[in-house]
CSV table of C-alpha atoms in Angstrom, one decimal:
chain,number,residue,atom,x,y,z
A,25,UNK,CA,0.0,0.0,0.0
A,26,UNK,CA,1.1,3.6,-0.5
A,27,UNK,CA,0.9,6.5,1.9
A,28,UNK,CA,-0.5,9.9,0.9
A,29,UNK,CA,3.0,10.8,-0.3
A,30,UNK,CA,3.0,7.9,-2.7
A,31,UNK,CA,5.7,5.9,-0.9
A,32,UNK,CA,5.0,2.2,-0.3
A,33,UNK,CA,4.6,1.2,3.2
A,34,UNK,CA,4.0,-2.2,4.8
A,35,UNK,CA,0.8,-3.2,6.6
A,36,UNK,CA,1.0,-2.9,10.3
A,37,UNK,CA,0.5,-6.3,11.8
A,38,UNK,CA,-1.3,-6.8,15.1
A,39,UNK,CA,2.1,-7.0,16.8
A,40,UNK,CA,3.2,-3.7,15.3
A,41,UNK,CA,5.7,-5.2,13.0
A,42,UNK,CA,5.7,-3.9,9.4
A,43,UNK,CA,5.7,-6.5,6.7
A,44,UNK,CA,8.6,-6.9,4.2
A,45,UNK,CA,8.0,-4.2,1.7
A,46,UNK,CA,9.8,-5.8,-1.1
A,47,UNK,CA,8.4,-9.3,-0.9
A,48,UNK,CA,6.8,-10.8,-4.0
A,49,UNK,CA,7.9,-8.1,-6.5
A,50,UNK,CA,7.7,-8.8,-10.1
A,51,UNK,CA,8.3,-7.0,-13.4
A,52,UNK,CA,5.6,-5.6,-15.6
A,53,UNK,CA,3.6,-8.2,-17.5
A,54,UNK,CA,3.0,-8.0,-21.2
A,55,UNK,CA,-0.3,-6.6,-22.4
A,56,UNK,CA,-2.9,-9.2,-23.2
A,57,UNK,CA,-6.5,-9.3,-24.4
A,58,UNK,CA,-9.0,-7.9,-22.0
A,59,UNK,CA,-12.4,-9.1,-23.3
A,60,UNK,CA,-14.3,-11.8,-25.1
A,61,UNK,CA,-17.6,-11.4,-26.9
A,62,UNK,CA,-20.5,-11.6,-24.5
A,63,UNK,CA,-22.3,-14.2,-26.5
A,64,UNK,CA,-19.3,-16.5,-26.0
A,65,UNK,CA,-19.7,-16.2,-22.2
A,66,UNK,CA,-23.5,-16.4,-21.6
A,67,UNK,CA,-25.3,-19.7,-21.2
A,68,UNK,CA,-28.1,-20.0,-23.7
A,69,UNK,CA,-31.4,-21.2,-22.3
A,70,UNK,CA,-31.5,-23.9,-25.0
A,71,UNK,CA,-28.4,-25.6,-23.4
A,72,UNK,CA,-30.4,-26.3,-20.3
A,73,UNK,CA,-32.3,-28.9,-22.3
A,74,UNK,CA,-29.0,-30.8,-23.0
A,75,UNK,CA,-28.3,-34.0,-21.0
A,76,UNK,CA,-26.5,-33.2,-17.8
A,77,UNK,CA,-23.4,-35.1,-18.9
A,78,UNK,CA,-23.2,-33.1,-22.1
A,79,UNK,CA,-23.5,-29.8,-20.2
A,80,UNK,CA,-20.8,-30.9,-17.8
A,81,UNK,CA,-18.4,-31.7,-20.7
A,82,UNK,CA,-19.2,-28.4,-22.4
A,83,UNK,CA,-18.4,-26.3,-19.4
A,84,UNK,CA,-15.2,-28.2,-18.6
A,85,UNK,CA,-13.9,-27.5,-22.1
A,86,UNK,CA,-15.4,-24.1,-22.8
A,87,UNK,CA,-12.8,-22.0,-20.9
A,88,UNK,CA,-10.0,-23.5,-22.8
A,89,UNK,CA,-11.8,-22.9,-26.1
A,90,UNK,CA,-12.6,-19.3,-25.3
A,91,UNK,CA,-9.0,-18.6,-24.2
A,92,UNK,CA,-7.8,-20.0,-27.5
A,93,UNK,CA,-10.0,-17.6,-29.4
A,94,UNK,CA,-8.0,-14.7,-28.0
A,95,UNK,CA,-4.8,-16.0,-29.6
A,96,UNK,CA,-6.4,-15.5,-33.1
A,97,UNK,CA,-5.4,-12.6,-35.3
A,98,UNK,CA,-7.8,-9.6,-34.7
A,99,UNK,CA,-7.9,-10.2,-30.9
A,100,UNK,CA,-5.3,-7.6,-30.3
A,101,UNK,CA,-4.1,-6.7,-26.9
A,102,UNK,CA,-5.5,-3.4,-25.5
A,103,UNK,CA,-3.7,-2.8,-22.2
A,104,UNK,CA,-2.1,-4.5,-19.3
A,105,UNK,CA,-4.6,-6.3,-17.2
A,106,UNK,CA,-5.1,-6.0,-13.5
A,107,UNK,CA,-5.1,-8.8,-11.0
A,108,UNK,CA,-8.0,-9.7,-8.7
A,109,UNK,CA,-7.8,-10.8,-5.1
A,110,UNK,CA,-11.0,-11.9,-3.4
A,111,UNK,CA,-10.7,-12.4,0.4
A,112,UNK,CA,-13.7,-14.0,2.2
A,113,UNK,CA,-13.7,-14.1,6.0
A,114,UNK,CA,-16.0,-16.7,7.5
A,115,UNK,CA,-18.5,-15.6,10.2
A,116,UNK,CA,-17.1,-12.0,10.4
A,117,UNK,CA,-19.5,-9.4,11.9
A,118,UNK,CA,-19.1,-6.0,10.3
A,119,UNK,CA,-19.0,-4.2,13.7
A,120,UNK,CA,-15.8,-6.1,14.6
A,121,UNK,CA,-13.7,-4.1,12.1
A,122,UNK,CA,-12.2,-0.8,13.2
A,123,UNK,CA,-13.3,0.8,10.0
A,124,UNK,CA,-16.9,0.0,10.9
A,125,UNK,CA,-16.5,1.4,14.4
A,126,UNK,CA,-15.3,-1.5,16.4
A,127,UNK,CA,-13.8,-1.0,19.8
A,128,UNK,CA,-10.6,-2.9,18.8
A,129,UNK,CA,-8.6,-1.9,15.7
A,130,UNK,CA,-8.0,-4.3,12.8
A,131,UNK,CA,-5.0,-2.5,11.3
A,132,UNK,CA,-4.6,-4.3,8.0
A,133,UNK,CA,-8.3,-4.1,7.0
A,134,UNK,CA,-8.7,-0.6,8.4
A,135,UNK,CA,-5.8,0.5,6.2
A,136,UNK,CA,-7.3,-1.1,3.2
A,137,UNK,CA,-10.7,0.6,3.9
A,138,UNK,CA,-9.0,4.0,4.4
A,139,UNK,CA,-7.2,3.7,1.0
A,140,UNK,CA,-10.1,2.1,-0.8
A,141,UNK,CA,-13.9,2.0,-0.5
A,142,UNK,CA,-16.0,0.9,2.4
A,143,UNK,CA,-19.6,-0.1,1.6
A,144,UNK,CA,-21.8,0.8,4.6
A,145,UNK,CA,-24.8,-1.4,3.8
A,146,UNK,CA,-23.8,-4.7,2.3
A,147,UNK,CA,-25.7,-8.0,2.8
A,148,UNK,CA,-25.1,-11.6,2.1
A,149,UNK,CA,-27.7,-13.7,0.3
A,150,UNK,CA,-27.7,-16.5,2.9
A,151,UNK,CA,-26.1,-16.8,6.4
A,152,UNK,CA,-24.4,-20.1,5.6
A,153,UNK,CA,-21.0,-20.6,4.0
A,154,UNK,CA,-21.7,-22.6,0.8
A,155,UNK,CA,-24.8,-20.7,-0.5
A,156,UNK,CA,-23.1,-17.4,0.2
A,157,UNK,CA,-19.9,-18.2,-1.6
A,158,UNK,CA,-21.9,-19.6,-4.5
A,159,UNK,CA,-23.6,-16.2,-4.8
A,160,UNK,CA,-20.3,-14.4,-4.7
A,161,UNK,CA,-18.8,-16.5,-7.5
A,162,UNK,CA,-21.9,-16.5,-9.7
A,163,UNK,CA,-23.4,-13.1,-9.2
A,164,UNK,CA,-26.8,-14.7,-8.6
A,165,UNK,CA,-29.2,-15.5,-5.7
A,166,UNK,CA,-29.6,-19.1,-4.5
A,167,UNK,CA,-32.8,-19.6,-6.5
A,168,UNK,CA,-30.6,-19.2,-9.6
A,169,UNK,CA,-27.4,-21.1,-8.7
A,170,UNK,CA,-29.3,-23.9,-6.8
A,171,UNK,CA,-27.1,-24.1,-3.7
A,172,UNK,CA,-29.3,-23.6,-0.6
A,173,UNK,CA,-27.8,-26.0,2.0
A,174,UNK,CA,-24.4,-26.6,3.3
A,175,UNK,CA,-23.2,-30.2,2.6
A,176,UNK,CA,-26.3,-31.2,0.6
A,177,UNK,CA,-26.1,-29.1,-2.5
A,178,UNK,CA,-23.4,-28.8,-5.1
A,179,UNK,CA,-22.9,-25.9,-7.5
A,180,UNK,CA,-24.0,-27.4,-10.9
A,181,UNK,CA,-21.7,-27.1,-13.9
A,182,UNK,CA,-24.2,-24.9,-15.8
A,183,UNK,CA,-23.8,-22.2,-13.2
A,184,UNK,CA,-21.2,-20.0,-14.8
A,185,UNK,CA,-18.7,-18.6,-12.4
A,186,UNK,CA,-16.4,-15.6,-12.2
A,187,UNK,CA,-13.5,-18.0,-12.1
A,188,UNK,CA,-14.5,-19.5,-15.5
A,189,UNK,CA,-14.9,-16.1,-17.0
A,190,UNK,CA,-11.5,-14.9,-15.9
A,191,UNK,CA,-9.8,-18.1,-16.9
A,192,UNK,CA,-11.3,-17.9,-20.3
A,193,UNK,CA,-9.7,-14.4,-20.6
A,194,UNK,CA,-6.2,-15.8,-19.8
A,195,UNK,CA,-6.1,-15.4,-16.0
A,196,UNK,CA,-4.3,-17.8,-13.8
A,197,UNK,CA,-6.8,-18.9,-11.1
A,198,UNK,CA,-6.1,-20.1,-7.6
A,199,UNK,CA,-8.3,-20.8,-4.6
A,200,UNK,CA,-7.1,-21.5,-1.0
A,201,UNK,CA,-9.9,-22.3,1.5
A,202,UNK,CA,-10.0,-22.8,5.2
A,203,UNK,CA,-12.9,-25.2,5.8
A,204,UNK,CA,-14.2,-28.5,4.6
A,205,UNK,CA,-17.6,-26.8,3.9
A,206,UNK,CA,-15.9,-25.5,0.8
A,207,UNK,CA,-14.4,-28.9,-0.3
A,208,UNK,CA,-14.2,-29.3,-4.1
A,209,UNK,CA,-16.9,-31.9,-3.9
A,210,UNK,CA,-19.4,-29.0,-3.6
A,211,UNK,CA,-18.5,-27.6,-7.0
A,212,UNK,CA,-16.9,-24.2,-6.3
A,213,UNK,CA,-13.6,-25.5,-7.9
A,214,UNK,CA,-15.1,-24.8,-11.3
A,215,UNK,CA,-12.6,-22.9,-13.4
A,216,UNK,CA,-9.7,-22.9,-10.9
A,217,UNK,CA,-6.2,-24.0,-12.0
A,218,UNK,CA,-5.5,-24.7,-8.4
A,219,UNK,CA,-8.1,-25.4,-5.7
A,220,UNK,CA,-6.4,-26.0,-2.4
A,221,UNK,CA,-8.9,-27.5,0.1
A,222,UNK,CA,-6.4,-29.6,2.1
A,223,UNK,CA,-7.3,-29.4,5.7
A,224,UNK,CA,-5.1,-32.1,7.4
A,225,UNK,CA,-1.6,-31.2,8.4
A,226,UNK,CA,1.3,-33.3,9.6
A,227,UNK,CA,0.4,-32.4,13.2
A,228,UNK,CA,-3.0,-34.1,12.7
A,229,UNK,CA,-4.9,-30.8,12.9
A,230,UNK,CA,-8.7,-31.1,12.8
A,231,UNK,CA,-9.8,-32.2,9.4
A,232,UNK,CA,-12.8,-29.7,9.2
A,233,UNK,CA,-10.7,-26.5,9.2
A,234,UNK,CA,-7.2,-25.0,9.0
A,235,UNK,CA,-5.7,-21.8,10.4
A,236,UNK,CA,-5.5,-18.6,8.3
A,237,UNK,CA,-1.7,-18.8,8.6
A,238,UNK,CA,-1.6,-22.0,6.6
A,239,UNK,CA,-4.1,-20.7,4.0
A,240,UNK,CA,-2.1,-17.5,3.5
A,241,UNK,CA,1.3,-19.3,3.2
A,242,UNK,CA,-0.1,-21.6,0.5
A,243,UNK,CA,-1.7,-18.7,-1.4
A,244,UNK,CA,1.5,-16.7,-1.5
A,245,UNK,CA,3.5,-19.7,-2.7
A,246,UNK,CA,1.1,-20.1,-5.6
A,247,UNK,CA,0.9,-16.4,-6.5
A,248,UNK,CA,4.6,-16.0,-6.6
A,249,UNK,CA,4.8,-18.9,-9.0
A,250,UNK,CA,2.4,-17.5,-11.6
A,251,UNK,CA,3.2,-15.0,-14.3
A,252,UNK,CA,0.7,-12.7,-15.9
A,253,UNK,CA,-2.6,-11.7,-14.5
A,254,UNK,CA,-4.2,-13.8,-11.7
A,255,UNK,CA,-7.4,-14.3,-9.9
A,256,UNK,CA,-6.7,-15.4,-6.3
A,257,UNK,CA,-9.5,-16.3,-3.8
A,258,UNK,CA,-8.4,-16.6,-0.2
A,259,UNK,CA,-10.9,-17.9,2.3
A,260,UNK,CA,-10.1,-17.8,6.0
A,261,UNK,CA,-12.3,-19.5,8.6
A,262,UNK,CA,-10.9,-18.5,12.0
A,263,UNK,CA,-13.8,-16.3,13.3
A,264,UNK,CA,-16.1,-19.3,13.0
A,265,UNK,CA,-16.7,-21.2,16.2
A,266,UNK,CA,-15.3,-22.7,18.2
A,267,UNK,CA,-13.6,-19.4,19.2
A,268,UNK,CA,-10.1,-20.8,19.8
A,269,UNK,CA,-7.5,-18.2,18.8
A,270,UNK,CA,-3.8,-19.3,18.9
A,271,UNK,CA,-1.2,-17.7,21.3
A,272,UNK,CA,-0.6,-14.9,21.9
A,273,UNK,CA,-4.1,-13.8,20.7
A,274,UNK,CA,-5.9,-16.1,23.1
A,275,UNK,CA,-5.0,-13.8,26.0
A,276,UNK,CA,-5.4,-10.5,24.1
A,277,UNK,CA,-8.8,-9.4,25.3
A,278,UNK,CA,-9.8,-11.5,28.3
A,279,UNK,CA,-8.0,-11.5,31.6
A,280,UNK,CA,-9.1,-13.6,34.5
A,281,UNK,CA,-10.8,-17.0,35.1
A,282,UNK,CA,-13.9,-17.5,33.0
A,283,UNK,CA,-14.7,-20.6,35.1
A,284,UNK,CA,-14.8,-18.6,38.4
A,285,UNK,CA,-18.0,-19.6,40.2
A,286,UNK,CA,-18.7,-16.0,40.9
A,287,UNK,CA,-19.5,-15.5,37.2
A,288,UNK,CA,-23.1,-16.2,36.4
A,289,UNK,CA,-23.7,-14.4,33.1
A,290,UNK,CA,-23.8,-17.5,31.0
A,291,UNK,CA,-26.4,-19.2,33.1
A,292,UNK,CA,-29.6,-19.8,31.2
A,293,UNK,CA,-28.0,-19.2,27.8
A,294,UNK,CA,-28.5,-22.1,25.4
A,295,UNK,CA,-25.1,-23.0,23.9
A,296,UNK,CA,-24.4,-24.8,20.7
A,297,UNK,CA,-22.3,-27.9,21.3
A,298,UNK,CA,-19.5,-27.1,18.8
A,299,UNK,CA,-18.4,-23.9,20.7
A,300,UNK,CA,-16.7,-26.0,23.4
A,301,UNK,CA,-17.9,-23.8,26.3
A,302,UNK,CA,-18.3,-26.5,28.9
A,303,UNK,CA,-17.5,-25.0,32.3
A,304,UNK,CA,-17.3,-21.4,31.1
A,305,UNK,CA,-19.4,-19.1,33.3
A,306,UNK,CA,-18.6,-15.6,32.0
A,307,UNK,CA,-20.4,-14.5,28.8
A,308,UNK,CA,-17.6,-12.0,28.2
A,309,UNK,CA,-15.1,-14.8,27.6
A,310,UNK,CA,-16.4,-16.2,24.3
A,311,UNK,CA,-17.1,-12.7,23.0
A,312,UNK,CA,-13.5,-11.7,23.8
A,313,UNK,CA,-12.2,-14.9,22.1
A,314,UNK,CA,-14.3,-14.2,19.0
A,315,UNK,CA,-12.7,-10.7,18.9
A,316,UNK,CA,-9.3,-12.3,19.3
A,317,UNK,CA,-10.0,-14.6,16.3
A,318,UNK,CA,-10.7,-11.5,14.3
A,319,UNK,CA,-7.5,-9.9,15.4
A,320,UNK,CA,-5.5,-13.0,14.5
A,321,UNK,CA,-7.2,-13.1,11.1
A,322,UNK,CA,-6.3,-9.4,10.4
A,323,UNK,CA,-2.7,-10.2,11.4
A,324,UNK,CA,-2.5,-13.0,8.8
A,325,UNK,CA,-4.2,-10.9,6.1
A,326,UNK,CA,-1.5,-8.2,6.7
A,327,UNK,CA,1.0,-10.9,5.7
A,328,UNK,CA,-1.0,-11.7,2.6
A,329,UNK,CA,-1.2,-8.0,1.4
A,330,UNK,CA,2.5,-7.4,2.1
A,331,UNK,CA,3.4,-10.6,0.5
A,332,UNK,CA,2.0,-9.4,-2.8
A,333,UNK,CA,4.6,-6.6,-2.8
A,334,UNK,CA,4.3,-4.2,-5.8
A,335,UNK,CA,1.7,-6.4,-7.4
A,336,UNK,CA,-0.8,-5.2,-4.8
A,337,UNK,CA,-1.1,-1.9,-6.5
A,338,UNK,CA,-2.0,-3.6,-9.7
A,339,UNK,CA,-4.6,-5.7,-8.0
A,340,UNK,CA,-8.3,-5.1,-7.4
A,341,UNK,CA,-8.9,-6.3,-3.8
A,342,UNK,CA,-12.3,-7.3,-2.5
A,343,UNK,CA,-12.8,-8.2,1.1
A,344,UNK,CA,-16.0,-9.5,2.6
A,345,UNK,CA,-17.6,-12.0,4.9
A,346,UNK,CA,-19.8,-14.8,3.9
A,347,UNK,CA,-22.1,-13.9,6.8
A,348,UNK,CA,-22.0,-12.6,10.3
A,349,UNK,CA,-22.4,-14.1,13.8
A,350,UNK,CA,-25.1,-13.6,16.5
A,351,UNK,CA,-23.7,-12.7,19.9
A,352,UNK,CA,-26.9,-12.6,21.7
A,353,UNK,CA,-29.1,-10.6,19.4
A,354,UNK,CA,-32.7,-11.7,19.7
A,355,UNK,CA,-31.6,-14.3,22.2
A,356,UNK,CA,-29.5,-16.2,19.6
A,357,UNK,CA,-26.0,-16.9,20.9
A,358,UNK,CA,-22.7,-17.7,19.2
A,359,UNK,CA,-24.1,-19.1,16.0
A,360,UNK,CA,-25.6,-18.2,12.6
A,361,UNK,CA,-27.7,-19.7,9.9
A,362,UNK,CA,-31.0,-20.2,11.7
A,363,UNK,CA,-32.2,-16.5,11.5
A,364,UNK,CA,-32.0,-13.6,9.1
A,365,UNK,CA,-31.2,-11.1,11.8
A,366,UNK,CA,-28.9,-8.2,10.9
A,367,UNK,CA,-26.1,-9.6,13.0
A,368,UNK,CA,-25.9,-12.6,10.6
A,369,UNK,CA,-26.8,-11.1,7.2
A,370,UNK,CA,-25.2,-7.6,7.2
A,371,UNK,CA,-21.5,-8.0,6.2
A,372,UNK,CA,-18.4,-5.9,5.7
A,373,UNK,CA,-17.5,-5.2,2.1
A,374,UNK,CA,-14.2,-3.4,1.3
A,375,UNK,CA,-12.7,-2.7,-2.1
A,376,UNK,CA,-9.3,-1.3,-3.0
A,377,UNK,CA,-8.1,-0.5,-6.6
A,378,UNK,CA,-5.7,2.4,-6.5
A,379,UNK,CA,-6.3,3.5,-10.1
A,380,UNK,CA,-10.0,4.1,-9.1
A,381,UNK,CA,-9.2,6.4,-6.2
A,382,UNK,CA,-10.4,5.7,-2.7
A,383,UNK,CA,-10.8,7.0,0.8
A,384,UNK,CA,-14.6,6.9,0.5
A,385,UNK,CA,-17.5,5.4,2.4
A,386,UNK,CA,-20.2,4.3,-0.1
A,387,UNK,CA,-23.7,4.4,1.3
A,388,UNK,CA,-26.8,2.6,0.0
A,389,UNK,CA,-27.8,-1.1,-0.4
A,390,UNK,CA,-25.3,-3.5,-2.0
A,391,UNK,CA,-25.2,-7.3,-2.0
A,392,UNK,CA,-22.8,-10.2,-2.6
A,393,UNK,CA,-24.3,-10.6,-6.0
A,394,UNK,CA,-22.7,-7.3,-7.0
A,395,UNK,CA,-19.2,-8.5,-6.7
A,396,UNK,CA,-19.0,-10.4,-10.0
A,397,UNK,CA,-20.4,-7.6,-12.1
A,398,UNK,CA,-18.0,-5.2,-10.3
A,399,UNK,CA,-15.0,-7.3,-11.0
A,400,UNK,CA,-15.8,-7.5,-14.7
A,401,UNK,CA,-16.4,-3.8,-14.9
A,402,UNK,CA,-13.1,-3.0,-13.1
A,403,UNK,CA,-11.2,-5.3,-15.6
A,404,UNK,CA,-12.9,-3.7,-18.6
A,405,UNK,CA,-14.7,-7.0,-19.4
A,406,UNK,CA,-18.2,-7.0,-20.8
A,407,UNK,CA,-21.2,-7.5,-18.4
A,408,UNK,CA,-22.4,-11.1,-18.0
A,409,UNK,CA,-26.0,-11.5,-19.2
A,410,UNK,CA,-28.2,-13.0,-16.5
A,411,UNK,CA,-26.2,-11.8,-13.5
A,412,UNK,CA,-28.6,-10.5,-10.8
A,413,UNK,CA,-26.2,-8.0,-9.3
A,414,UNK,CA,-25.0,-4.7,-10.7
A,415,UNK,CA,-21.6,-3.1,-11.0
A,416,UNK,CA,-20.7,-0.9,-8.1
A,417,UNK,CA,-18.4,1.4,-10.1
A,418,UNK,CA,-21.0,4.1,-10.5
A,419,UNK,CA,-21.6,4.0,-6.7
A,420,UNK,CA,-17.8,4.6,-6.2
A,421,UNK,CA,-18.1,7.8,-8.1
A,422,UNK,CA,-21.3,9.1,-6.6
A,423,UNK,CA,-20.7,7.8,-3.1
A,424,UNK,CA,-24.1,6.1,-2.9
A,425,UNK,CA,-25.7,3.0,-4.4
A,426,UNK,CA,-29.3,3.4,-5.6
A,427,UNK,CA,-32.3,2.0,-3.7
A,428,UNK,CA,-33.2,-1.6,-4.6
A,429,UNK,CA,-34.6,-4.9,-3.4
A,430,UNK,CA,-32.2,-7.5,-1.8
A,431,UNK,CA,-33.3,-11.1,-1.1
A,432,UNK,CA,-32.1,-13.2,1.8
A,433,UNK,CA,-32.8,-16.8,2.7
A,434,UNK,CA,-31.8,-19.7,4.9
A,435,UNK,CA,-32.7,-23.4,4.6
A,436,UNK,CA,-31.1,-24.3,7.9
A,437,UNK,CA,-34.0,-25.5,10.2
A,438,UNK,CA,-34.4,-24.0,13.7
A,439,UNK,CA,-36.2,-25.7,16.6
A,440,UNK,CA,-39.8,-26.4,15.6
A,441,UNK,CA,-39.3,-24.5,12.3
A,442,UNK,CA,-38.6,-26.9,9.5
A,443,UNK,CA,-39.4,-24.7,6.6
A,444,UNK,CA,-36.9,-22.1,5.1
A,445,UNK,CA,-36.9,-18.4,5.9
A,446,UNK,CA,-37.1,-15.8,3.2
A,447,UNK,CA,-36.6,-12.1,3.5
A,448,UNK,CA,-36.7,-9.0,1.4
A,449,UNK,CA,-34.7,-5.9,2.5
A,450,UNK,CA,-35.8,-2.7,0.9
A,451,UNK,CA,-36.0,1.0,1.8
A,452,UNK,CA,-34.7,0.6,5.3
A,453,UNK,CA,-37.1,-2.3,6.1
A,454,UNK,CA,-36.8,-6.1,6.1
A,455,UNK,CA,-39.8,-8.4,5.6
A,456,UNK,CA,-39.2,-11.9,6.9
A,457,UNK,CA,-41.4,-14.8,6.0
A,458,UNK,CA,-41.5,-18.5,7.0
A,459,UNK,CA,-41.7,-20.6,3.8
A,460,UNK,CA,-44.4,-19.4,1.5
A,461,UNK,CA,-47.0,-18.7,4.3
A,462,UNK,CA,-48.1,-15.0,4.2
A,463,UNK,CA,-49.6,-15.5,7.6
A,464,UNK,CA,-46.1,-16.0,9.1
A,465,UNK,CA,-44.5,-12.7,8.2
A,466,UNK,CA,-42.8,-10.0,10.3
A,467,UNK,CA,-41.8,-6.5,9.1
A,468,UNK,CA,-38.7,-5.1,10.8
A,469,UNK,CA,-36.6,-2.0,10.6
A,470,UNK,CA,-32.9,-1.9,10.4
A,471,UNK,CA,-31.7,-3.1,13.8
A,472,UNK,CA,-34.4,-5.8,13.8
A,473,UNK,CA,-37.1,-3.8,15.5
A,474,UNK,CA,-40.7,-4.7,14.8
A,475,UNK,CA,-42.5,-2.3,12.4
A,476,UNK,CA,-46.2,-1.7,11.9
A,477,UNK,CA,-46.7,-0.6,8.3
A,478,UNK,CA,-49.5,-2.7,6.8
A,479,UNK,CA,-49.5,-1.2,3.4
A,480,UNK,CA,-45.7,-1.5,3.1
A,481,UNK,CA,-45.8,-5.1,4.4
A,482,UNK,CA,-48.4,-5.9,1.7
A,483,UNK,CA,-46.3,-4.3,-1.0
A,484,UNK,CA,-43.0,-6.0,0.0
A,485,UNK,CA,-44.9,-9.3,0.6
A,486,UNK,CA,-45.9,-9.5,-3.0
A,487,UNK,CA,-42.3,-9.2,-4.2
A,488,UNK,CA,-41.0,-11.5,-1.6
A,489,UNK,CA,-43.6,-14.2,-2.5
A,490,UNK,CA,-42.5,-14.0,-6.1
A,491,UNK,CA,-39.0,-14.8,-5.0
A,492,UNK,CA,-39.9,-17.5,-2.5
A,493,UNK,CA,-42.0,-19.5,-5.0
A,494,UNK,CA,-39.6,-19.2,-8.0
A,495,UNK,CA,-38.2,-22.5,-9.2
A,496,UNK,CA,-34.4,-22.8,-9.5
A,497,UNK,CA,-33.1,-21.9,-12.9
A,498,UNK,CA,-30.5,-24.7,-12.8
A,499,UNK,CA,-30.6,-28.3,-11.7
A,500,UNK,CA,-30.2,-28.6,-7.9
A,501,UNK,CA,-27.3,-31.0,-7.7
A,502,UNK,CA,-27.7,-32.9,-4.5
A,503,UNK,CA,-24.9,-35.1,-3.1
A,504,UNK,CA,-25.1,-38.0,-0.7
A,505,UNK,CA,-22.7,-37.2,2.1
A,506,UNK,CA,-20.1,-39.7,3.2
A,507,UNK,CA,-19.8,-40.4,6.9
A,508,UNK,CA,-16.5,-38.4,6.9
A,509,UNK,CA,-18.2,-35.4,5.3
A,510,UNK,CA,-21.1,-35.6,7.7
A,511,UNK,CA,-18.8,-35.6,10.7
A,512,UNK,CA,-16.9,-32.6,9.4
A,513,UNK,CA,-20.1,-30.6,9.0
A,514,UNK,CA,-21.4,-31.8,12.4
A,515,UNK,CA,-18.2,-30.6,14.1
A,516,UNK,CA,-18.9,-27.1,12.7
A,517,UNK,CA,-22.6,-27.1,13.7
A,518,UNK,CA,-24.1,-27.5,10.2
A,519,UNK,CA,-25.5,-31.0,10.8
A,520,UNK,CA,-27.5,-31.1,14.0
């Protein structure tokens, strides 16, 4: 990153140490083609009538064929292409970043926000990991990409991804993920040259997740090995429960004995089993450890940003969370996925691309489905027909995104509720509905306060019902979990 005077500086890590400012440097890359015809990249409706096996073969070979077209005469290079870095942080509440007003600073992400753009009202499409990431990579809501449940759905091959689009345009593509919930068996590996979903280490670390340190180290090894433009997706899982930060972060924010009998604040609070809070009596302890996980994550991301060296300033960086986490809101503790409360569905979204300016807070509603169109716009690639999001570049210039509808859903059951929840966020309100039953609706304001606006509820209800009853546009690939996969998801609380 550069200071106001233009001189590169390292990110400040949580320990105060500045990263190696020269690491990962590379020379200029030769100019290469920036775009392909849009009709080469859209998926015609007629193809949906092809046999599933034929569609799968088509989409496994299409990127190579499209890339080959760019080598033909007449596809002349226009300019040097930028890189793209997508960082997704699992289970990160927006109010835990210093840039969003948190009590504790997050130096690396705060610096990125200060030099780039902070979106003040961003939402996920679903408060669970696999559906949310499927929306990020396809620019569509779950009813379009077909992934609505962790561990049970797989992204189908006819769901065209950002990765496939960039690979078709000559980008090297690499993904490094921190949880078994994003195992390649669930289909997000489409279009990646390298998809690193290895969880087990030589020290027999738990198979369902790995620390951000390992993810970042692997990602940097890969990116230093590639020449030309790259698309790098880095997913870190650490803020997800159980909240178990490594030393020295484990003692950063809590001092004392959380098992002291004098503490009684956790009494009566229902605890999810995977949080490993047996014997803990002070509610401040898990909250402090969650914050420490966030601090550790920020520390590792500083290494990632510094490790890119001068390439960082030629890279469009997007940082978001797949969803948030409830820390007691509406009586829901240390979990996510069962409700569509703001704590779980409002997410941080940061963007840095030095050639576009920065230092700005962008107000107005945005969604995960906007990331794909924005990446294409930043790179000068043509819009993808059928994407449900919109490019955020106009909002960067104006400072505000226009009013719009945003849809939310969760298919994770809760207690006696077996049907999914759907919600429509619009004009400062959120209408939540159980299944397709209009009698089980609740209108809320931002902050999840009940609202009594019958005419608005009816207006939003009609639009929400249209979404809730819409059939998926693609085949909903379901998988039969192995015992090993089931145990991994159970350890993370996704199989109850």
